[in-house]
PDB file of C-alpha atoms in Angstrom:
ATOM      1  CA  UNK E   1      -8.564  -6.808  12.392  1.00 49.00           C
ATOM      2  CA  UNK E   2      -9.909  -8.988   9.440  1.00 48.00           C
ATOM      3  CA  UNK E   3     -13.228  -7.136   9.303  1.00 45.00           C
ATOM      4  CA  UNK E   4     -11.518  -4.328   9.236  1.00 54.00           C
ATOM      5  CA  UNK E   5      -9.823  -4.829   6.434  1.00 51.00           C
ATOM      6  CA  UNK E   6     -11.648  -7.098   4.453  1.00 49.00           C
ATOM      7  CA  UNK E   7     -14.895  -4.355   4.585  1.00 55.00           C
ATOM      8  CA  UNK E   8     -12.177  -1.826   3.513  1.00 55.00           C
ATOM      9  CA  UNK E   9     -10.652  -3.911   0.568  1.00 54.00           C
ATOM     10  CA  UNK E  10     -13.524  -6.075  -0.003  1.00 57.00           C
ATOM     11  CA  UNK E  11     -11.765  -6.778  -4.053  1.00 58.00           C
ATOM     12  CA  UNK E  12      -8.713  -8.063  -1.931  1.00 70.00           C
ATOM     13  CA  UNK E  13      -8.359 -12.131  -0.641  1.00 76.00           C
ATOM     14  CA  UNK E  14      -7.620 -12.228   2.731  1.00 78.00           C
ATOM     15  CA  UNK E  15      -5.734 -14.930   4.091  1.00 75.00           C
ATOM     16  CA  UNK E  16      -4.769 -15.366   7.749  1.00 75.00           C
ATOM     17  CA  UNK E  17      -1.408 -16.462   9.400  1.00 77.00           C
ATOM     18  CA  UNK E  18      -3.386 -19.973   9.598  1.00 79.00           C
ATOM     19  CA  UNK E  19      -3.585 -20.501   6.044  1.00 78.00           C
ATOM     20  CA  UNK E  20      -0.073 -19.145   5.404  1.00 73.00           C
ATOM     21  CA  UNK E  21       1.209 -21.951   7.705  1.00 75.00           C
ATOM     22  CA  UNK E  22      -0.891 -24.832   6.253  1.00 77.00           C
ATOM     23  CA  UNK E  23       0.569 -23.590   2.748  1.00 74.00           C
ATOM     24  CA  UNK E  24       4.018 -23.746   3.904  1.00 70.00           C
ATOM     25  CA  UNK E  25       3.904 -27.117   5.539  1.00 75.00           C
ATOM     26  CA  UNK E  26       2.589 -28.743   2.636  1.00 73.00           C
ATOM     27  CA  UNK E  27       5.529 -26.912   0.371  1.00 65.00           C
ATOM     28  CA  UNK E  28       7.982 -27.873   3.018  1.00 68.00           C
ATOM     29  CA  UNK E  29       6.663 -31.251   2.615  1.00 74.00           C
ATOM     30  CA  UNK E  30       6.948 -31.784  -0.953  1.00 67.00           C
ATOM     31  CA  UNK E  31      10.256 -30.458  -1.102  1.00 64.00           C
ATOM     32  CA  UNK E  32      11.479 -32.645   1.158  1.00 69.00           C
ATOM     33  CA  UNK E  33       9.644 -35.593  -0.884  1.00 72.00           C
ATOM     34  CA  UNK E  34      11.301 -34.444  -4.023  1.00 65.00           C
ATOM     35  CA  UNK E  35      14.967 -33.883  -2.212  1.00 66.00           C
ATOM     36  CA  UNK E  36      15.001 -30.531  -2.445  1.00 59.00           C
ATOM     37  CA  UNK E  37      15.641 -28.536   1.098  1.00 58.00           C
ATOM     38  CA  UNK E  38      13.226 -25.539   2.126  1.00 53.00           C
ATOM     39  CA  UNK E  39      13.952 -22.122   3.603  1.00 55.00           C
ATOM     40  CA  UNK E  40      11.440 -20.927   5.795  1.00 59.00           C
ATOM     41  CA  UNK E  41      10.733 -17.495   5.538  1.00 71.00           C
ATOM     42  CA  UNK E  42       9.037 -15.209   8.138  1.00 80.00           C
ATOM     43  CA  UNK E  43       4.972 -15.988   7.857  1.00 84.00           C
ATOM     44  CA  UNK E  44       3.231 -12.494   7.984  1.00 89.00           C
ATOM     45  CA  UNK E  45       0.070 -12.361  10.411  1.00 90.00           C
ATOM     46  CA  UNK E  46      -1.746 -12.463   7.197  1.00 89.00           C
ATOM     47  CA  UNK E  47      -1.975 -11.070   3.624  1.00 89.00           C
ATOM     48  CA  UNK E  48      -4.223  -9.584   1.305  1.00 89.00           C
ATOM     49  CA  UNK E  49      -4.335 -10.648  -2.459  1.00 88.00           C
ATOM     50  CA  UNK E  50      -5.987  -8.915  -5.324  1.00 84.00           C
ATOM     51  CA  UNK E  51      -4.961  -9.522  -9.198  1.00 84.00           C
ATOM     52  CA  UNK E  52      -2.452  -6.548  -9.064  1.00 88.00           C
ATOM     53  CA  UNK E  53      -0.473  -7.107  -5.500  1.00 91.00           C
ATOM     54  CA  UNK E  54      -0.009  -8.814  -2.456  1.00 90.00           C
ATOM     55  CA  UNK E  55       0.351  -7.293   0.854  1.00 93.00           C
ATOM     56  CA  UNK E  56       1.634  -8.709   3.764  1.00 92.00           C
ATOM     57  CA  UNK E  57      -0.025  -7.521   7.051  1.00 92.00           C
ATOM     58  CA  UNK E  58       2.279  -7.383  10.371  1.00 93.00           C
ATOM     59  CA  UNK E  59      -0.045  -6.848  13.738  1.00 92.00           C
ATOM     60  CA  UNK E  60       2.712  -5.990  16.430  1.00 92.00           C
ATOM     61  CA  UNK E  61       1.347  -5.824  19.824  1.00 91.00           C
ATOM     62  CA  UNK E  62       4.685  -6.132  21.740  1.00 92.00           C
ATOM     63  CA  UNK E  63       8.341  -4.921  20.819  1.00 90.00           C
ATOM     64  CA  UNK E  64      10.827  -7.139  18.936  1.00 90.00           C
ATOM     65  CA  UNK E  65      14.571  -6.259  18.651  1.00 93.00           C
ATOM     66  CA  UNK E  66      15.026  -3.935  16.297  1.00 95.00           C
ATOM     67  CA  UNK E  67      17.538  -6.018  14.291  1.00 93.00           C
ATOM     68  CA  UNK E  68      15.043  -8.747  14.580  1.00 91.00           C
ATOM     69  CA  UNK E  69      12.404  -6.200  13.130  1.00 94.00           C
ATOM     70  CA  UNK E  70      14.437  -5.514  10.462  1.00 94.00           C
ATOM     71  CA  UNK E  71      15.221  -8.126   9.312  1.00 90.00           C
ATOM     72  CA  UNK E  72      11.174  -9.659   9.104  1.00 91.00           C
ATOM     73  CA  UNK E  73      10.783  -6.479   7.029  1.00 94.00           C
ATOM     74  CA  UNK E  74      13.607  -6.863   4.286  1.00 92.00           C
ATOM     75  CA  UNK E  75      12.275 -10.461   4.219  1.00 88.00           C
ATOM     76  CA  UNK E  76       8.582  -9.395   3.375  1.00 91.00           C
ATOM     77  CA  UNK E  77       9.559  -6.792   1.515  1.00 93.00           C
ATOM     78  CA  UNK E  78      11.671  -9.108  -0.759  1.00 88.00           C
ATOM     79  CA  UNK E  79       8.094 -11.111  -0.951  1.00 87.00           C
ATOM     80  CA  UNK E  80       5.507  -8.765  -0.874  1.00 91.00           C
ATOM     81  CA  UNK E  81       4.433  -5.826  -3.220  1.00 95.00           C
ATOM     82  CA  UNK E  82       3.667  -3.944  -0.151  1.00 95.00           C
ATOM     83  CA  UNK E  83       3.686  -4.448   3.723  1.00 96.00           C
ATOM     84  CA  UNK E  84       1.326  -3.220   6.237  1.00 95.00           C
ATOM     85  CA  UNK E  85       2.497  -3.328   9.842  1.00 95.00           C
ATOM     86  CA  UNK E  86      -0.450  -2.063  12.845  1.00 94.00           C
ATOM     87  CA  UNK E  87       1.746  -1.578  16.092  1.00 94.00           C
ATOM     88  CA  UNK E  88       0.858  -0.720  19.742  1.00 94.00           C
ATOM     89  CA  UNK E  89       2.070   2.026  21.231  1.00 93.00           C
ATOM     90  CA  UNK E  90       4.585  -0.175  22.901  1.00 92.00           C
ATOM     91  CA  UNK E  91       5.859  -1.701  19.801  1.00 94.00           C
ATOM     92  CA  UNK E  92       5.947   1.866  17.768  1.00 94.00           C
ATOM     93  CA  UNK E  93       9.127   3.323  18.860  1.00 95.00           C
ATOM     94  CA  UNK E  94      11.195  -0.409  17.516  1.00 95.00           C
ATOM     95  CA  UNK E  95       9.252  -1.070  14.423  1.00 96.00           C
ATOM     96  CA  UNK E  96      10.035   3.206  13.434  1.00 96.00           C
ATOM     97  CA  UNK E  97      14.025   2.442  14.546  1.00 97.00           C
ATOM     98  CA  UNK E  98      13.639  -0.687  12.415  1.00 96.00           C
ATOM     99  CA  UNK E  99      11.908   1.045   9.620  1.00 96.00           C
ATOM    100  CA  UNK E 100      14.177   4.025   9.475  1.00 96.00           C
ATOM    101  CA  UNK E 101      17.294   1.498   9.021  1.00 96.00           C
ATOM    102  CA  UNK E 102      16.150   0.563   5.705  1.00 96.00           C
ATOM    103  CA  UNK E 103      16.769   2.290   2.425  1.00 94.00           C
ATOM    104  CA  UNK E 104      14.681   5.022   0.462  1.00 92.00           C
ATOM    105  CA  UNK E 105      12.974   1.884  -1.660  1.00 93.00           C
ATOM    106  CA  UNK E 106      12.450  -0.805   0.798  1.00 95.00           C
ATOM    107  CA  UNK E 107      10.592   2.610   3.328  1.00 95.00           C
ATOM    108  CA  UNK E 108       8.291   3.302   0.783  1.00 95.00           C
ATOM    109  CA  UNK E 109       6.732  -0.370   0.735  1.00 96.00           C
ATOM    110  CA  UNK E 110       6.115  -0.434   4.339  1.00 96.00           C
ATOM    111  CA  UNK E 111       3.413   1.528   5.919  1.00 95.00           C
ATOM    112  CA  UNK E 112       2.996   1.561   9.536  1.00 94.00           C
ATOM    113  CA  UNK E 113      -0.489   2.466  11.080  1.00 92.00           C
ATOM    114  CA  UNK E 114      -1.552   2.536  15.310  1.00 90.00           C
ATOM    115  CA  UNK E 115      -3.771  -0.155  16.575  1.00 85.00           C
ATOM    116  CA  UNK E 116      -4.925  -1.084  19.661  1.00 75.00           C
ATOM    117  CA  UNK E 117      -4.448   0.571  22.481  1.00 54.00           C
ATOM    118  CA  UNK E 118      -7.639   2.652  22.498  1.00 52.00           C
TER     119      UNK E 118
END
């Protein structure tokens, strides 16, 4: 999937779910050092980063709930300029009854594209 994309969008920064975490922890961390208390928010597979958006990338291999689904998209929308979810065949029919619960705005951010199952 990286090479993929990062031959494809070679301007764009891509950083994996890995990095994402290692980020987070050390945020986490200093909020808790300076008293302050942390929400954790849903950590995409990974992202792409250029100067003009971000763009969280969602690899779903298996199906979710679909309120679960939801409800990692409305977060990632609310963070992300864009987001990018590659689903199995398996995962296709929850992620498009997930997507088609959100509004007109929120649907246009989110692009879903096949993967896998070749």
């Amino acid at each position: 999937m990286r090479v993929e994309q990062s031959e494809k969008y070679h301007l764009m920064e891509w950083k994996p779910e890995r990095e994402l975490r290692y980020r987070l922890e050390q945020w986490l961390r200093e909020a808790r050092e300076q008293g302050r208390t942390g929400h954790r928010n849903h950590l995409p597979d990974a992202e792409l980063v250029s100067e003009q958006e971000r763009i969280g990338i969602e690899v779903e291999l298996t199906a979710k709930s679909v309120e679960r689904t939801r409800a990692i998209m409305q977060d990632l929308i609310g963070r992300y300029d864009k987001v990018w979810y590659f689903v199995s065949k398996a995962a296709r029919a929850s992620i498009e009854r997930a997507w088609k619960g959100l509004d007109g705005t929120a649907q246009i951010k989110v692009g879903l594209q096949e993967y896998g199952d070749e």
